[in-house]
Short mmCIF file of N, CA and C and ligand atoms in Angstrom, two decimals:
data_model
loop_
_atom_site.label_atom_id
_atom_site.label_comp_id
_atom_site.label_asym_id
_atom_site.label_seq_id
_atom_site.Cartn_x
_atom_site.Cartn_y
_atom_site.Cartn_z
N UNK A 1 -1.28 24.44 -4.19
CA UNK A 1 -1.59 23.02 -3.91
C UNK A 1 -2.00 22.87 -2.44
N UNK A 2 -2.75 21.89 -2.05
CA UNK A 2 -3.49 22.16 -0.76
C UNK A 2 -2.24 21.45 0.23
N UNK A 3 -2.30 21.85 1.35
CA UNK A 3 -1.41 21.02 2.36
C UNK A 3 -1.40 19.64 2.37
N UNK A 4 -1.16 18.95 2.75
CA UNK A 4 -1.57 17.16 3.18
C UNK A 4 -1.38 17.35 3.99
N UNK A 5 -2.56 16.53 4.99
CA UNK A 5 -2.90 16.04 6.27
C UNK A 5 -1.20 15.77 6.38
N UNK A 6 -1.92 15.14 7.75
CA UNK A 6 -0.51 14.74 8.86
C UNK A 6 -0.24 13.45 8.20
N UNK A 7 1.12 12.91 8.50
CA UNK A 7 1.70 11.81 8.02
C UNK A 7 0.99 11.53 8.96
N UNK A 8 1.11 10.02 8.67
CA UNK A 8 0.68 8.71 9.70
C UNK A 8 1.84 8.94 10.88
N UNK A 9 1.40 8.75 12.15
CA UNK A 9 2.50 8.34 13.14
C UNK A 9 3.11 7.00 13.31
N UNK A 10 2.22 5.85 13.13
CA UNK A 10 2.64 5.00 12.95
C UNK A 10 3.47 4.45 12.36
N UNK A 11 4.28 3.19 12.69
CA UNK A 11 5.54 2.82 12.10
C UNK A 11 4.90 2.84 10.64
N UNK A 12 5.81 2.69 9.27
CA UNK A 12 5.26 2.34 8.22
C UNK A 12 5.45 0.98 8.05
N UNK A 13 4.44 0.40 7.44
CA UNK A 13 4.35 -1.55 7.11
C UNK A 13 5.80 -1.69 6.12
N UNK A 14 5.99 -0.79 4.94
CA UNK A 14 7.26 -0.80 4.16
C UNK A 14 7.98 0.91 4.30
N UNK A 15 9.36 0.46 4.54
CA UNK A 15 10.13 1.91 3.80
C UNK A 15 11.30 1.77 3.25
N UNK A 16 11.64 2.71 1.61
CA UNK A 16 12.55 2.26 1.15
C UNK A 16 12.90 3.64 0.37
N UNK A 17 14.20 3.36 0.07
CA UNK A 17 14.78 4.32 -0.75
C UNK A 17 14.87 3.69 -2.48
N UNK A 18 13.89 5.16 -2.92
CA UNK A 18 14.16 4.93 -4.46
C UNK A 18 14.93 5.08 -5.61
N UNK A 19 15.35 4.18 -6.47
CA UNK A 19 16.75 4.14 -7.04
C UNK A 19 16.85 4.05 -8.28
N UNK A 20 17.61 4.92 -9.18
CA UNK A 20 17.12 4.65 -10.74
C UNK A 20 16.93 3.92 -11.63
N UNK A 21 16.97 2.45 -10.99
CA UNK A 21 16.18 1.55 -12.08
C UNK A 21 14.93 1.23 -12.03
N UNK A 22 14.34 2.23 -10.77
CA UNK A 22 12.94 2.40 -10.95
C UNK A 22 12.12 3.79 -11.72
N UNK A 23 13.12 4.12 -11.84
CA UNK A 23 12.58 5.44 -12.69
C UNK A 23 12.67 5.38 -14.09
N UNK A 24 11.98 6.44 -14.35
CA UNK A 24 11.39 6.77 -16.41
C UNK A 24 12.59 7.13 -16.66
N UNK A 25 12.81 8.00 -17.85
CA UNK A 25 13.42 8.81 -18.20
C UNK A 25 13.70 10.22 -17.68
N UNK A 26 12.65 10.31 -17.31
CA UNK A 26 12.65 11.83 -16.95
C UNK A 26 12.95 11.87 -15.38
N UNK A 27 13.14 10.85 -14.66
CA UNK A 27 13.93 10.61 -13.45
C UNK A 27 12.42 10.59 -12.17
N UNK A 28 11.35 10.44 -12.79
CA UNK A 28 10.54 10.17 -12.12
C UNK A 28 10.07 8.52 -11.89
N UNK A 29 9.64 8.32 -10.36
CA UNK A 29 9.49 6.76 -10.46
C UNK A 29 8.21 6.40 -11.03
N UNK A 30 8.56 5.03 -11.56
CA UNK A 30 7.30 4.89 -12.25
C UNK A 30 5.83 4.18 -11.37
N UNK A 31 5.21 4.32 -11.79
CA UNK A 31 3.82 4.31 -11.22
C UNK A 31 3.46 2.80 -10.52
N UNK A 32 4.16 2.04 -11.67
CA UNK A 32 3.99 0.48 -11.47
C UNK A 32 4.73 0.16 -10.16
N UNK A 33 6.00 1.03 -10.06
CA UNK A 33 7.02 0.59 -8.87
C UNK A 33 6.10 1.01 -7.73
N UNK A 34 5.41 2.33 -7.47
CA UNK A 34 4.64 2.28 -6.68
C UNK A 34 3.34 1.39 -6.43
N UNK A 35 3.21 0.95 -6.61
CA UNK A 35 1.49 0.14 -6.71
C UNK A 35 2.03 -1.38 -6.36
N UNK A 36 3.77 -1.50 -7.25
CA UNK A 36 4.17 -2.70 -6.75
C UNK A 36 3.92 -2.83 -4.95
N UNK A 37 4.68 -1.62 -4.24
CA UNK A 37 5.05 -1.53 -3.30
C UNK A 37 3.80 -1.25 -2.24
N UNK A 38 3.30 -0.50 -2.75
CA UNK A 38 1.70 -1.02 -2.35
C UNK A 38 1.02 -2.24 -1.94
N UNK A 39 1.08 -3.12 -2.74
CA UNK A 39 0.36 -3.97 -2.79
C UNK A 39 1.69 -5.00 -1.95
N UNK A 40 2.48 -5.11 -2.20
CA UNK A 40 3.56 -5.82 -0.93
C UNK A 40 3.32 -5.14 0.34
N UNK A 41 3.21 -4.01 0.38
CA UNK A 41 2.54 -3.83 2.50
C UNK A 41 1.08 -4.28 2.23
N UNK A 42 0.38 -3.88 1.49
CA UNK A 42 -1.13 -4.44 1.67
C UNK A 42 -1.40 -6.37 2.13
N UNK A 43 -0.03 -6.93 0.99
CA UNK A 43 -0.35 -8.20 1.25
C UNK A 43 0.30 -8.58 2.90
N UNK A 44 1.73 -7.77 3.13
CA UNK A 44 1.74 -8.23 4.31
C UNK A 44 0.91 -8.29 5.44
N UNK A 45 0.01 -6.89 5.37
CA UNK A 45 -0.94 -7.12 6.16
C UNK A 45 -2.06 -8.06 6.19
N UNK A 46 -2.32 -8.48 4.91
CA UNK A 46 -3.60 -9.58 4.45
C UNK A 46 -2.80 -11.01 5.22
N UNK A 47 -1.64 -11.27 4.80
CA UNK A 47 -0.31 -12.61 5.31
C UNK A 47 -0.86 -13.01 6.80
N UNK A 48 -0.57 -11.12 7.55
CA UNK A 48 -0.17 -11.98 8.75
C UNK A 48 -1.99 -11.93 9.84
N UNK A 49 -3.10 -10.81 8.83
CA UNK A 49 -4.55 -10.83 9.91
C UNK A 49 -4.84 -12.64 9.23
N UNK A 50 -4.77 -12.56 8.37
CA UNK A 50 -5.12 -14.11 7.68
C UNK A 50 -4.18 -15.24 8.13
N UNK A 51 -3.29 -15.47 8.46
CA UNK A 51 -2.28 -16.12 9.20
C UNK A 51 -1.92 -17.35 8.05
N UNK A 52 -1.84 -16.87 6.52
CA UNK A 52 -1.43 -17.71 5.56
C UNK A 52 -1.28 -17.23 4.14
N UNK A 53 -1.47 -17.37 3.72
CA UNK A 53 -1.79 -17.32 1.79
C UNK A 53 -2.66 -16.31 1.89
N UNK A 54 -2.73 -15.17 0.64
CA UNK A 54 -3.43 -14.03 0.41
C UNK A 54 -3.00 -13.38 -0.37
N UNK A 55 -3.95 -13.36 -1.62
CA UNK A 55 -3.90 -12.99 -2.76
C UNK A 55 -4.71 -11.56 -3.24
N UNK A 56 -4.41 -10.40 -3.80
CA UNK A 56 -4.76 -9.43 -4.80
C UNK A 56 -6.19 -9.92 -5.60
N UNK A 57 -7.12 -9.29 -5.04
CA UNK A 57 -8.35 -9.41 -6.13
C UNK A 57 -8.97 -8.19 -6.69
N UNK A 58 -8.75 -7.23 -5.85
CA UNK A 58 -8.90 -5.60 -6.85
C UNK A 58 -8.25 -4.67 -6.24
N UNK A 59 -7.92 -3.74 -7.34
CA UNK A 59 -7.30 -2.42 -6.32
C UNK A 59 -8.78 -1.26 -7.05
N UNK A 60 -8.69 -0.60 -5.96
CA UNK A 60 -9.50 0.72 -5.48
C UNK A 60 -9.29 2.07 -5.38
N UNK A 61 -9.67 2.86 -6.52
CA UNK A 61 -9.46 4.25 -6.92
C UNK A 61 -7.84 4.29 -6.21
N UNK A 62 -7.37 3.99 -6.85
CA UNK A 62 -5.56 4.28 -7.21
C UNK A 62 -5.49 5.84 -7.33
N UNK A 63 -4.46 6.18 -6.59
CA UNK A 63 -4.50 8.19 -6.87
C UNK A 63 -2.91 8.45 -6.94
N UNK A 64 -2.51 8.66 -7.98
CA UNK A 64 -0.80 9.61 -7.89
C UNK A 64 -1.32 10.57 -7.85
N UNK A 65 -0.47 11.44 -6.38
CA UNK A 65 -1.19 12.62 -6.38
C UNK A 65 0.01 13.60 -6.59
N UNK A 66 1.57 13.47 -6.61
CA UNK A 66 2.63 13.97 -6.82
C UNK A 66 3.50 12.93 -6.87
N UNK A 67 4.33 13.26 -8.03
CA UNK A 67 5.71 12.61 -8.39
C UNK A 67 6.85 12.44 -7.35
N UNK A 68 7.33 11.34 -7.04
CA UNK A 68 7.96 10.70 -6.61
C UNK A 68 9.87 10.98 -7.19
N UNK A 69 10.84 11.01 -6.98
CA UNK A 69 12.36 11.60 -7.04
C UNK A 69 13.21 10.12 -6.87
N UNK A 70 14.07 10.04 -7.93
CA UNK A 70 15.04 9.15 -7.10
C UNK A 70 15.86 9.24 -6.34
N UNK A 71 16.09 8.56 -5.19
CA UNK A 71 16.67 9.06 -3.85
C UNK A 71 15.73 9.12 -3.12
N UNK A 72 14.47 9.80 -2.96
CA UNK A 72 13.44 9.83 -2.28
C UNK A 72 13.03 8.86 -1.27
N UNK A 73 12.63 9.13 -0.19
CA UNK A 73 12.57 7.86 1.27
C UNK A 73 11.05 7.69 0.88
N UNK A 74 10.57 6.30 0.55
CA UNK A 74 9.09 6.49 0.51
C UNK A 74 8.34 5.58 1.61
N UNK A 75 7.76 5.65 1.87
CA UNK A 75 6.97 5.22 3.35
C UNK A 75 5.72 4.38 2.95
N UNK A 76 5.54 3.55 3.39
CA UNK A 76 4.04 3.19 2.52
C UNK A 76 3.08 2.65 3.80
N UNK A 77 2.08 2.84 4.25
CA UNK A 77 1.15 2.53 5.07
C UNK A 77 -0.10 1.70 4.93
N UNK A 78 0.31 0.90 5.57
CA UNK A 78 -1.51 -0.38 5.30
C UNK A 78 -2.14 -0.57 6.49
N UNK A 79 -3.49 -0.03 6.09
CA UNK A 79 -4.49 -0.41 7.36
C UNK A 79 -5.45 -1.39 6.92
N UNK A 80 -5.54 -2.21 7.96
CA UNK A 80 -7.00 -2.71 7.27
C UNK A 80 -8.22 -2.51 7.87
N UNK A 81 -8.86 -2.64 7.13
CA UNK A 81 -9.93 -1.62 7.68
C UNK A 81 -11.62 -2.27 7.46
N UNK A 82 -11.51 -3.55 6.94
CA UNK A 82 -13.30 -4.36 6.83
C UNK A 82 -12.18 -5.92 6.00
N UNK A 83 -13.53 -6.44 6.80
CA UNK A 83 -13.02 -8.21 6.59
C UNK A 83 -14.99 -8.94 6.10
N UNK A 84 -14.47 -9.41 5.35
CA UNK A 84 -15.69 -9.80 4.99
C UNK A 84 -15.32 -11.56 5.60
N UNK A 85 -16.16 -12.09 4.35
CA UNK A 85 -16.11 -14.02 4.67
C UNK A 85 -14.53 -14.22 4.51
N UNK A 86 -14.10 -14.09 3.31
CA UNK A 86 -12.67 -14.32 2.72
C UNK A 86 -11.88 -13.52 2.15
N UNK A 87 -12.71 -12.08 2.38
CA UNK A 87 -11.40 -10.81 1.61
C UNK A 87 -11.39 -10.00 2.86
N UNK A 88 -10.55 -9.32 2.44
CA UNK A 88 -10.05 -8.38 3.35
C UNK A 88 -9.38 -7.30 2.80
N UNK A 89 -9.84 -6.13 3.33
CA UNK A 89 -10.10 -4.78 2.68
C UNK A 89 -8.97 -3.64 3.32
N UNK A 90 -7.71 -3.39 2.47
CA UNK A 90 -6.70 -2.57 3.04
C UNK A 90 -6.31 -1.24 2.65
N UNK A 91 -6.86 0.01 3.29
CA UNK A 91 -6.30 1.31 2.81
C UNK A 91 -4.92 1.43 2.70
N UNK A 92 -4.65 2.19 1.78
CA UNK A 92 -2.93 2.10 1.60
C UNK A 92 -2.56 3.32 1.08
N UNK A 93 -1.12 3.87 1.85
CA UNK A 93 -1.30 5.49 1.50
C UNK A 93 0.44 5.43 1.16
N UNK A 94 1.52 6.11 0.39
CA UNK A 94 2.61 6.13 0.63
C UNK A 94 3.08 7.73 0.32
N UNK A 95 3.72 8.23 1.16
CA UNK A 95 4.40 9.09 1.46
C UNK A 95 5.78 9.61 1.20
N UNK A 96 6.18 10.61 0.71
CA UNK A 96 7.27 10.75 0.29
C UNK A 96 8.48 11.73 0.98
N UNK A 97 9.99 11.36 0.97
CA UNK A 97 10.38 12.50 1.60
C UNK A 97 11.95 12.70 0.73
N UNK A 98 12.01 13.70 0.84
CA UNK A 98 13.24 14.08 -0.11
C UNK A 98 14.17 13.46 1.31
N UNK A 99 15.20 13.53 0.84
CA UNK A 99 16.62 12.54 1.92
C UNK A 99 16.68 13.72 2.46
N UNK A 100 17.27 14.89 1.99
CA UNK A 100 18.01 15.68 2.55
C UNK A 100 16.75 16.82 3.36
N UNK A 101 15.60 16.36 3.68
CA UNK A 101 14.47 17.81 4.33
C UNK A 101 13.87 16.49 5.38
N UNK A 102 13.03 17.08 6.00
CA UNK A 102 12.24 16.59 6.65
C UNK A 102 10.65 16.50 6.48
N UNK A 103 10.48 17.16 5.51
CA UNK A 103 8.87 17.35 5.40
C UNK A 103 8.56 16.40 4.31
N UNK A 104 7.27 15.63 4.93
CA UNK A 104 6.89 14.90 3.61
C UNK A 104 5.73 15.18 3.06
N UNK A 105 4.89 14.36 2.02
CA UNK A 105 3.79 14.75 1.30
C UNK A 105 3.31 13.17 0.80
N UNK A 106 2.10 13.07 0.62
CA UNK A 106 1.37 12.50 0.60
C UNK A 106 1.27 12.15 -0.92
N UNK A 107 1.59 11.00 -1.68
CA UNK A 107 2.15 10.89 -2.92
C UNK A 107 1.08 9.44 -3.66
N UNK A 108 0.44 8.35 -3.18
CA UNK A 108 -0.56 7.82 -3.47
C UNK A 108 -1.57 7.33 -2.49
N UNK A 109 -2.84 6.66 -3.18
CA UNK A 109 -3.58 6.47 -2.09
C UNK A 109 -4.56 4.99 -2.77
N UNK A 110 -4.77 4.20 -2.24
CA UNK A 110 -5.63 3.24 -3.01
C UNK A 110 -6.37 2.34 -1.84
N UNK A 111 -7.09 1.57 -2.35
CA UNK A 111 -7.67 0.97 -1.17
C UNK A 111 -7.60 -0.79 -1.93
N UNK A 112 -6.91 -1.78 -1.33
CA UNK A 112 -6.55 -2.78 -1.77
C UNK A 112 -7.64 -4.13 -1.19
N UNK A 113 -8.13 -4.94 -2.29
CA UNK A 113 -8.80 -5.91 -1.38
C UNK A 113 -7.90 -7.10 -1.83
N UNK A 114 -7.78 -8.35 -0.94
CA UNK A 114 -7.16 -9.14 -0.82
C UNK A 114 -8.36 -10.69 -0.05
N UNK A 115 -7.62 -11.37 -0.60
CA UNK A 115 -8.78 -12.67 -0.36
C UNK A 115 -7.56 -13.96 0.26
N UNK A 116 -7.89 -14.66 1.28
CA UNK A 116 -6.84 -15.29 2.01
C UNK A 116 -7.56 -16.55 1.50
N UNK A 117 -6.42 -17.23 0.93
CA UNK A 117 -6.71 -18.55 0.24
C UNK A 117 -5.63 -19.95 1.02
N UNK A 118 -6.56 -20.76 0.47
CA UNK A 118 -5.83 -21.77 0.94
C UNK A 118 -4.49 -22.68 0.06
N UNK A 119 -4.01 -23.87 0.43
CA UNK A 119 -2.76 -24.35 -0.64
C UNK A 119 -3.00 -24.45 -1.66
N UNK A 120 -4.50 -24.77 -2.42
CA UNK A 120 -5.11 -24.84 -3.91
C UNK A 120 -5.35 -23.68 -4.35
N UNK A 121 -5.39 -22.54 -3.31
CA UNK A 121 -5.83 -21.09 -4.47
C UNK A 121 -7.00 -20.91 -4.11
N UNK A 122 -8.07 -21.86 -3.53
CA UNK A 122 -9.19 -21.43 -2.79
C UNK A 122 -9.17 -20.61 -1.93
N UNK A 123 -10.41 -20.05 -1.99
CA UNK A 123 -10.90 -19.02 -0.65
C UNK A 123 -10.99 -19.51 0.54
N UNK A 124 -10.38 -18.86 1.37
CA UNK A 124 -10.99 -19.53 2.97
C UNK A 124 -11.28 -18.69 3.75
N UNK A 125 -11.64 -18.96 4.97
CA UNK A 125 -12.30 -17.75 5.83
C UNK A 125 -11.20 -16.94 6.56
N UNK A 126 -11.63 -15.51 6.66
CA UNK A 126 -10.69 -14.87 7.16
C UNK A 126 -11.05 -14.54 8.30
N UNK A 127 -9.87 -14.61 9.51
CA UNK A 127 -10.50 -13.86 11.10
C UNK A 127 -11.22 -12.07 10.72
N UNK A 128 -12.25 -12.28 11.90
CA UNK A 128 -13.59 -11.28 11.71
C UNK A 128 -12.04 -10.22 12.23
N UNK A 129 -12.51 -9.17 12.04
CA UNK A 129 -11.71 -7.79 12.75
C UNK A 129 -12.05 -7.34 13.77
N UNK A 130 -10.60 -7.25 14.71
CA UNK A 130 -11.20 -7.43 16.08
C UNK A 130 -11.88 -6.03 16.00
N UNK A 131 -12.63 -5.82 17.63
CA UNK A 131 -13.22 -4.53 17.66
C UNK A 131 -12.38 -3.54 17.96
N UNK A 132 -12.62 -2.43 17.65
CA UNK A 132 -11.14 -1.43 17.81
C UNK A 132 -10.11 -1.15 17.24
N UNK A 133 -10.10 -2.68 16.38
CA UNK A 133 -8.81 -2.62 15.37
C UNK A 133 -9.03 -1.52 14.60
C1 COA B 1 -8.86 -14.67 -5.36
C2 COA B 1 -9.62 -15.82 -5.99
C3 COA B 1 -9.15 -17.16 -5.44
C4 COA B 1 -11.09 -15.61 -5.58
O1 COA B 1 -11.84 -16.65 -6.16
P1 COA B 1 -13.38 -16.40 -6.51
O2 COA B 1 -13.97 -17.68 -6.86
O3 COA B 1 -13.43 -15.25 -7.47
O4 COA B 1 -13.94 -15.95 -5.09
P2 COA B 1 -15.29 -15.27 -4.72
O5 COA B 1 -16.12 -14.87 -5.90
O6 COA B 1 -15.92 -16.18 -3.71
O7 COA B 1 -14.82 -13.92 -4.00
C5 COA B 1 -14.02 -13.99 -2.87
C6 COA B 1 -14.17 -12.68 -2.12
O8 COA B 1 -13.66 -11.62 -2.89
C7 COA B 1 -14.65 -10.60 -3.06
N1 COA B 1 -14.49 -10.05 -4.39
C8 COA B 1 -14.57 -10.71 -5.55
N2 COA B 1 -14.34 -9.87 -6.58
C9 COA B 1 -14.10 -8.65 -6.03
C10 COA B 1 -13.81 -7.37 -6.57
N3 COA B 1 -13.71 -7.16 -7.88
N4 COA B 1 -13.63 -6.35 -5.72
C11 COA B 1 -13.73 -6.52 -4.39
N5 COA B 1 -14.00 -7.73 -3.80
C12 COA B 1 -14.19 -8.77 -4.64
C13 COA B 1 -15.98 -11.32 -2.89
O9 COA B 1 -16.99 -10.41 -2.51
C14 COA B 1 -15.63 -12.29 -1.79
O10 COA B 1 -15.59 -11.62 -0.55
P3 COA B 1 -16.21 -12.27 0.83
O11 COA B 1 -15.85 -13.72 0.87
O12 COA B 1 -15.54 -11.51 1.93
O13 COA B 1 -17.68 -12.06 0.77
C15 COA B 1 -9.52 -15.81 -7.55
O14 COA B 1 -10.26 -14.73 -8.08
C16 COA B 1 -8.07 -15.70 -8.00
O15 COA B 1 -7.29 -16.62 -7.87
N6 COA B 1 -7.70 -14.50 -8.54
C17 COA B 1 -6.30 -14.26 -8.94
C18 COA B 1 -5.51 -13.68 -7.75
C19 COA B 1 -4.15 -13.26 -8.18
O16 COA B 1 -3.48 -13.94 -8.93
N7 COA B 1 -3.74 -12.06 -7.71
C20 COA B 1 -2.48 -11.47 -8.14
C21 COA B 1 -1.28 -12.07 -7.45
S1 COA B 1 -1.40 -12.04 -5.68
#
């Protein structure tokens, strides 16, 4: 199996320990719990560049790339990375680490768009991305 790049250095947007009422049967977590958790750092990041309301309008080549353990520390990372009129476009990667090692691995990957709406559910404009961001 090929190495994975370097973890992110950066703080992670979410981290949590996984626990067996998120897992199958077979003691693996399930897919949904990840993507949940996904999409909660993606929106926080949409929350606070949008400075309100921001809603899920597609997710983007979704990848489990290794199974996930209960107990497992999982890390989840959101960048954002393009802002259009009213969406806003967030890579999202989460990372996995057994409790007891130090090495982690690179466990999904998706790219989340999100649209910052107003109190009716409408679209509204989102701040441009600064330069550099
Ligand atoms: C989000 C919502 C308000 C957008 O309304 P809409 O009338 O479809 O809006 P628009 O067609 O103007 O699209 C809004 C933006 O999303 C983008 N967009 C629309 N569909 C998209 C798709 N499938 N993939 C990527 N971007 C998409 C548009 O390009 C536009 O971007 P821009 O303003 O930066 O150019 C509406 O679709 C909605 O309420 N969806 C349900 C959201 C939801 O319940 N999510 C789950 C819980 S958070």
């Amino acid at each position: 199996m090929a190495e994975d790049p370097a973890c992110p250095t950066d703080a992670p947007t979410i981290r949590v320990t996984t626990m067996p009422a998120d897992a199958n049967s077979y003691g693996d977590i399930f897919g949904g719990w990840l993507m949940g958790q996904m999409d909660m750092a993606a929106g926080l990041v949409a929350a606070r560049h949008s400075a309100g309301r921001a809603v899920t309008i597609a997710v983007e080549g979704m990848q489990f790339l290794r199974p996930v353990s209960v107990g497992d520390e999982v890390s989840v990372f959101a960048t954002l990375v393009k802002v259009g009129t009213t969406s806003m476009t967030i890579d999202v990667e989460a990372w996995r680490r057994d409790r007891h090692a130090t090495q982690t691995s690179k466990v999904t990957q998706a790219r989340f768009v999100f649209v910052a709406v107003d109190g009716a559910g409408r679209p509204r404009q989102a701040p441009p991305l600064a330069r550099g961001a």
